[in-house]
Amino acid sequence: MFELLASTTWRTILRAKQNQIALGEDAITSINLNAIASFAGGVAVEDTRIDEAKKGCDFEVWIGSADEGWCRYAVQAKKISFRGFRYEKLRHRVRGRDQIEILQEYAAKVRAAPIFCFFNFAPHVDVFNCKRDHDETQLGCMVLPAAVVEDALRTRGRRHFGWLHAQQEAIPWRCLITCLPGHLAVRTPSASLGWQNLESFHHEELPHDLQRGLRQKGSIHADQPVSHGEVPSYPLQEGFFYPRWHVVVDTGEAGEDSRARSSQSLWHRG
């Protein structure tokens, strides 16, 4: 799911530019959060944009399980601009304070990792830090520790994709699930940079409201197989509707050719 959202974000940003359609950071955040929140397990999200002035983050993500505990991330989202492929709102101020300062202060208070998620498209990718299969579109949703962004803000000429994606801490957001422990060991000469120690944002269990949300999502399921052209027999509850789209995700270890074919036919109209 995280891979699909990243590659979709990458291509959608490009198509919106080509079609001269305004596509804001807030819209991308909403689409991606809605997809993640619909996922049944392993990930819990909370939209914090209503409290962004106090928390400095657009959303929080919890990744883990009841057995292994949960990693908590306070995430500030930024969208790339085609003018120099810069992040024009990277130094944003809220009521006289730098947004990144508010983010770091809040994250320390609640024991979360303060990170930035960059929604990207770029014509050239010079560095790809994930050791899994090389796919430039995975940088459509690229995450970085706030400390690295803070360093970029201190020095002129670093607030763009070219510099930020080349930093060794810059990884596709799938790595938060698939290979983060390897990236936690990454350190630069400056002790202030790099991914935090895992213990600093690891929690034994989810807050009760998020636990309840995950259980509720797990209870919505199809009673019977859905045939083409039929209205599915879903147990409707207030606020829930049967889906008009079905997403099929094959998590098997397919070859490159089969992955390419499946990605082209992943979305099917219900």
Tab-separated table of C-alpha atoms in Angstrom:
chain	number	residue	atom	x	y	z
A	1	MET	CA	0.000	0.000	0.000
A	2	PHE	CA	2.751	2.464	0.907
A	3	GLU	CA	4.544	1.658	-2.352
A	4	LEU	CA	1.355	2.145	-4.366
A	5	LEU	CA	0.644	5.507	-2.728
A	6	ALA	CA	4.208	6.729	-3.297
A	7	SER	CA	4.280	5.848	-6.991
A	8	THR	CA	0.767	7.239	-7.478
A	9	THR	CA	1.781	10.497	-5.793
A	10	TRP	CA	4.863	10.776	-8.042
A	11	ARG	CA	2.888	10.272	-11.239
A	12	THR	CA	-0.101	12.359	-10.145
A	13	ILE	CA	2.061	15.402	-9.404
A	14	LEU	CA	3.531	15.159	-12.911
A	15	ARG	CA	0.135	14.663	-14.578
A	16	ALA	CA	-1.364	17.589	-12.685
A	17	LYS	CA	1.444	19.809	-13.969
A	18	GLN	CA	0.992	18.578	-17.531
A	19	ASN	CA	-2.775	19.062	-17.338
A	20	GLN	CA	-2.433	22.476	-15.650
A	21	ILE	CA	-4.458	21.302	-12.674
A	22	ALA	CA	-3.815	22.796	-9.254
A	23	LEU	CA	-2.855	20.009	-6.873
A	24	GLY	CA	-2.133	21.176	-3.359
A	25	GLU	CA	-0.195	19.562	-0.556
A	26	ASP	CA	-3.390	19.354	1.488
A	27	ALA	CA	-5.201	17.362	-1.208
A	28	ILE	CA	-2.379	14.826	-1.501
A	29	THR	CA	-2.260	14.470	2.272
A	30	SER	CA	-6.009	13.830	2.442
A	31	ILE	CA	-5.946	11.206	-0.316
A	32	ASN	CA	-3.014	9.336	1.197
A	33	LEU	CA	-4.344	9.483	4.763
A	34	ASN	CA	-7.724	8.220	3.620
A	35	ALA	CA	-6.074	5.234	1.954
A	36	ILE	CA	-3.901	4.450	4.981
A	37	ALA	CA	-6.808	4.866	7.415
A	38	SER	CA	-8.780	2.320	5.389
A	39	PHE	CA	-6.075	-0.285	5.892
A	40	ALA	CA	-7.131	-2.952	8.380
A	41	GLY	CA	-3.998	-3.507	10.456
A	42	GLY	CA	-0.369	-2.684	11.132
A	43	VAL	CA	-0.789	1.062	10.613
A	44	ALA	CA	-2.860	3.664	12.454
A	45	VAL	CA	-3.098	7.323	11.436
A	46	GLU	CA	-4.425	10.487	13.009
A	47	ASP	CA	-5.106	13.662	11.026
A	48	THR	CA	-3.673	16.485	13.157
A	49	ARG	CA	-4.035	19.358	10.693
A	50	ILE	CA	-6.717	20.983	12.829
A	51	ASP	CA	-4.099	21.298	15.589
A	52	GLU	CA	-1.134	22.007	13.305
A	53	ALA	CA	-0.433	25.388	14.886
A	54	LYS	CA	0.064	23.652	18.248
A	55	LYS	CA	1.656	20.392	17.132
A	56	GLY	CA	3.578	21.413	14.012
A	57	CYS	CA	2.557	18.248	12.159
A	58	ASP	CA	-0.046	17.383	9.549
A	59	PHE	CA	-0.580	13.841	10.750
A	60	GLU	CA	0.723	11.129	13.035
A	61	VAL	CA	1.470	7.559	12.004
A	62	TRP	CA	1.786	4.544	14.289
A	63	ILE	CA	3.416	1.456	12.754
A	64	GLY	CA	3.735	-1.889	14.499
A	65	SER	CA	1.727	-4.643	16.126
A	66	ALA	CA	0.293	-5.655	19.487
A	67	ASP	CA	3.116	-8.173	19.897
A	68	GLU	CA	6.087	-5.980	18.988
A	69	GLY	CA	4.835	-2.529	20.011
A	70	TRP	CA	4.383	0.606	17.933
A	71	CYS	CA	6.631	3.291	16.441
A	72	ARG	CA	5.099	6.777	16.586
A	73	TYR	CA	5.872	9.447	13.964
A	74	ALA	CA	4.818	13.105	13.971
A	75	VAL	CA	4.823	14.051	10.297
A	76	GLN	CA	4.942	17.405	8.547
A	77	ALA	CA	4.106	17.172	4.824
A	78	LYS	CA	5.607	19.338	2.094
A	79	LYS	CA	4.956	19.289	-1.669
A	80	ILE	CA	7.564	19.993	-4.304
A	81	SER	CA	7.311	22.987	-6.625
A	82	PHE	CA	8.301	22.735	-10.277
A	83	ARG	CA	10.132	26.049	-9.963
A	84	GLY	CA	13.610	24.722	-9.320
A	85	PHE	CA	12.091	21.615	-7.704
A	86	ARG	CA	12.170	23.410	-4.394
A	87	TYR	CA	9.993	23.195	-1.308
A	88	GLU	CA	8.790	26.769	-1.126
A	89	LYS	CA	7.038	26.434	2.235
A	90	LEU	CA	9.826	24.605	4.003
A	91	ARG	CA	10.533	27.542	6.289
A	92	HIS	CA	7.000	28.144	7.456
A	93	ARG	CA	6.294	30.249	10.529
A	94	VAL	CA	3.289	29.913	12.821
A	95	ARG	CA	2.497	32.808	15.140
A	96	GLY	CA	6.071	33.990	15.055
A	97	ARG	CA	7.662	30.558	15.552
A	98	ASP	CA	9.263	28.227	13.037
A	99	GLN	CA	6.960	25.328	12.253
A	100	ILE	CA	9.826	22.863	12.555
A	101	GLU	CA	10.520	24.086	16.095
A	102	ILE	CA	6.898	23.439	17.083
A	103	LEU	CA	7.080	19.990	15.488
A	104	GLN	CA	10.226	19.015	17.384
A	105	GLU	CA	8.885	20.340	20.671
A	106	TYR	CA	5.608	18.438	20.318
A	107	ALA	CA	7.328	15.223	19.213
A	108	ALA	CA	9.629	15.278	22.233
A	109	LYS	CA	6.635	15.748	24.528
A	110	VAL	CA	4.689	12.761	23.169
A	111	ARG	CA	7.692	10.524	22.373
A	112	ALA	CA	7.316	10.573	18.603
A	113	ALA	CA	9.939	10.789	15.869
A	114	PRO	CA	9.625	14.235	14.186
A	115	ILE	CA	9.894	13.692	10.453
A	116	PHE	CA	9.033	15.375	7.162
A	117	CYS	CA	7.231	13.635	4.317
A	118	PHE	CA	7.952	15.186	0.914
A	119	PHE	CA	5.483	14.662	-1.918
A	120	ASN	CA	7.684	14.607	-5.002
A	121	PHE	CA	8.212	14.410	-8.691
A	122	ALA	CA	11.609	15.174	-10.223
A	123	PRO	CA	13.088	14.627	-13.695
A	124	HIS	CA	16.399	13.381	-12.293
A	125	VAL	CA	17.090	11.130	-9.313
A	126	ASP	CA	20.765	10.967	-8.433
A	127	VAL	CA	20.564	8.952	-5.212
A	128	PHE	CA	18.266	6.148	-4.074
A	129	ASN	CA	19.074	5.128	-0.510
A	130	CYS	CA	16.784	2.128	-0.098
A	131	LYS	CA	18.580	-1.161	-0.765
A	132	ARG	CA	15.399	-2.856	-1.924
A	133	ASP	CA	14.385	-2.749	-5.596
A	134	HIS	CA	15.359	0.574	-7.166
A	135	ASP	CA	12.209	2.464	-8.115
A	136	GLU	CA	12.467	6.231	-8.460
A	137	THR	CA	8.715	6.672	-8.070
A	138	GLN	CA	9.023	5.486	-4.452
A	139	LEU	CA	10.439	8.947	-3.725
A	140	GLY	CA	6.941	10.267	-4.423
A	141	CYS	CA	6.571	9.980	-0.645
A	142	MET	CA	10.057	10.541	0.782
A	143	VAL	CA	10.702	10.861	4.515
A	144	LEU	CA	13.520	12.600	6.379
A	145	PRO	CA	14.236	13.253	10.059
A	146	ALA	CA	13.417	16.827	11.076
A	147	ALA	CA	17.048	17.337	12.126
A	148	VAL	CA	18.196	16.991	8.506
A	149	VAL	CA	15.562	19.480	7.346
A	150	GLU	CA	16.672	21.834	10.100
A	151	ASP	CA	20.207	21.620	8.717
A	152	ALA	CA	18.913	22.436	5.228
A	153	LEU	CA	17.172	25.534	6.555
A	154	ARG	CA	20.414	26.836	8.055
A	155	THR	CA	22.273	26.864	4.742
A	156	ARG	CA	21.275	28.689	1.589
A	157	GLY	CA	20.618	26.545	-1.479
A	158	ARG	CA	19.561	23.333	0.232
A	159	ARG	CA	15.763	23.574	0.194
A	160	HIS	CA	15.301	21.541	-2.963
A	161	PHE	CA	14.912	17.936	-4.060
A	162	GLY	CA	18.465	17.692	-5.402
A	163	TRP	CA	20.064	18.272	-2.004
A	164	LEU	CA	17.504	16.688	0.301
A	165	HIS	CA	17.044	13.392	-1.547
A	166	ALA	CA	20.816	12.937	-1.695
A	167	GLN	CA	21.127	12.906	2.097
A	168	GLN	CA	21.770	9.416	3.423
A	169	GLU	CA	18.781	9.654	5.781
A	170	ALA	CA	16.336	10.333	2.900
A	171	ILE	CA	14.298	7.173	2.299
A	172	PRO	CA	10.994	6.134	0.689
A	173	TRP	CA	8.266	6.005	3.311
A	174	ARG	CA	7.895	2.253	2.730
A	175	CYS	CA	11.176	1.957	4.668
A	176	LEU	CA	9.320	2.963	7.838
A	177	ILE	CA	7.804	-0.509	7.595
A	178	THR	CA	10.222	-2.647	5.619
A	179	CYS	CA	13.775	-1.634	6.482
A	180	LEU	CA	13.931	1.135	9.079
A	181	PRO	CA	16.284	-0.653	11.537
A	182	GLY	CA	19.005	-0.500	8.888
A	183	HIS	CA	18.495	3.218	8.469
A	184	LEU	CA	18.516	3.884	12.196
A	185	ALA	CA	22.221	3.120	12.157
A	186	VAL	CA	22.878	5.896	9.629
A	187	ARG	CA	24.754	8.807	11.157
A	188	THR	CA	26.438	11.858	9.679
A	189	PRO	CA	29.476	13.616	11.195
A	190	SER	CA	27.089	15.951	13.010
A	191	ALA	CA	25.625	14.246	16.068
A	192	SER	CA	22.402	16.233	15.685
A	193	LEU	CA	21.474	14.537	12.422
A	194	GLY	CA	20.220	11.085	11.528
A	195	TRP	CA	17.340	8.885	12.604
A	196	GLN	CA	16.615	8.811	16.313
A	197	ASN	CA	17.240	5.772	18.433
A	198	LEU	CA	14.247	3.457	18.108
A	199	GLU	CA	13.570	3.419	21.863
A	200	SER	CA	12.899	7.162	21.845
A	201	PHE	CA	9.666	6.768	19.847
A	202	HIS	CA	8.673	3.149	20.538
A	203	HIS	CA	5.494	2.468	22.546
A	204	GLU	CA	4.244	-0.794	23.991
A	205	GLU	CA	0.661	-0.220	22.882
A	206	LEU	CA	-1.572	2.123	20.921
A	207	PRO	CA	-3.731	4.762	22.622
A	208	HIS	CA	-7.190	3.362	23.329
A	209	ASP	CA	-8.955	5.500	20.730
A	210	LEU	CA	-6.649	4.237	17.971
A	211	GLN	CA	-7.043	0.653	19.178
A	212	ARG	CA	-10.796	1.055	18.929
A	213	GLY	CA	-10.472	2.503	15.430
A	214	LEU	CA	-8.424	-0.458	14.229
A	215	ARG	CA	-10.940	-2.923	15.664
A	216	GLN	CA	-13.814	-1.152	13.960
A	217	LYS	CA	-12.053	-1.237	10.597
A	218	GLY	CA	-11.389	-4.924	11.006
A	219	SER	CA	-15.106	-5.615	11.533
A	220	ILE	CA	-16.186	-4.315	8.118
A	221	HIS	CA	-15.994	-7.136	5.600
A	222	ALA	CA	-17.838	-8.702	2.671
A	223	ASP	CA	-20.293	-11.437	3.633
A	224	GLN	CA	-20.271	-13.005	0.181
A	225	PRO	CA	-18.034	-12.950	-2.893
A	226	VAL	CA	-18.853	-10.132	-5.276
A	227	SER	CA	-19.694	-11.029	-8.851
A	228	HIS	CA	-19.120	-8.618	-11.679
A	229	GLY	CA	-21.998	-6.187	-12.041
A	230	GLU	CA	-23.608	-7.034	-8.715
A	231	VAL	CA	-24.013	-4.772	-5.724
A	232	PRO	CA	-21.896	-6.298	-2.948
A	233	SER	CA	-23.640	-7.509	0.179
A	234	TYR	CA	-21.750	-5.496	2.801
A	235	PRO	CA	-23.000	-5.028	6.373
A	236	LEU	CA	-23.691	-1.300	6.289
A	237	GLN	CA	-23.154	0.778	9.396
A	238	GLU	CA	-23.622	4.471	9.897
A	239	GLY	CA	-20.873	6.311	8.083
A	240	PHE	CA	-19.831	3.281	5.973
A	241	PHE	CA	-20.733	2.508	2.368
A	242	TYR	CA	-19.860	-0.359	0.100
A	243	PRO	CA	-16.822	0.432	-2.057
A	244	ARG	CA	-17.195	1.423	-5.688
A	245	TRP	CA	-13.568	0.437	-6.263
A	246	HIS	CA	-11.756	-2.753	-5.350
A	247	VAL	CA	-8.009	-2.803	-4.807
A	248	VAL	CA	-6.104	-6.045	-5.246
A	249	VAL	CA	-2.557	-6.070	-3.861
A	250	ASP	CA	-0.314	-9.060	-4.525
A	251	THR	CA	2.430	-9.103	-1.899
A	252	GLY	CA	4.166	-12.130	-3.381
A	253	GLU	CA	7.721	-11.947	-4.634
A	254	ALA	CA	6.919	-11.523	-8.309
A	255	GLY	CA	9.481	-10.747	-10.957
A	256	GLU	CA	9.950	-7.292	-12.429
A	257	ASP	CA	7.819	-8.051	-15.484
A	258	SER	CA	4.867	-9.405	-13.509
A	259	ARG	CA	5.055	-6.472	-11.062
A	260	ALA	CA	4.926	-4.069	-13.991
A	261	ARG	CA	1.897	-5.868	-15.453
A	262	SER	CA	0.061	-6.018	-12.128
A	263	SER	CA	0.636	-2.328	-11.425
A	264	GLN	CA	-1.112	-1.442	-14.681
A	265	SER	CA	-4.237	-3.420	-13.788
A	266	LEU	CA	-4.318	-2.884	-10.059
A	267	TRP	CA	-7.464	-0.767	-9.915
A	268	HIS	CA	-10.729	-2.401	-10.922
A	269	ARG	CA	-14.095	-0.752	-11.030
A	270	GLY	CA	-16.716	-2.419	-8.809
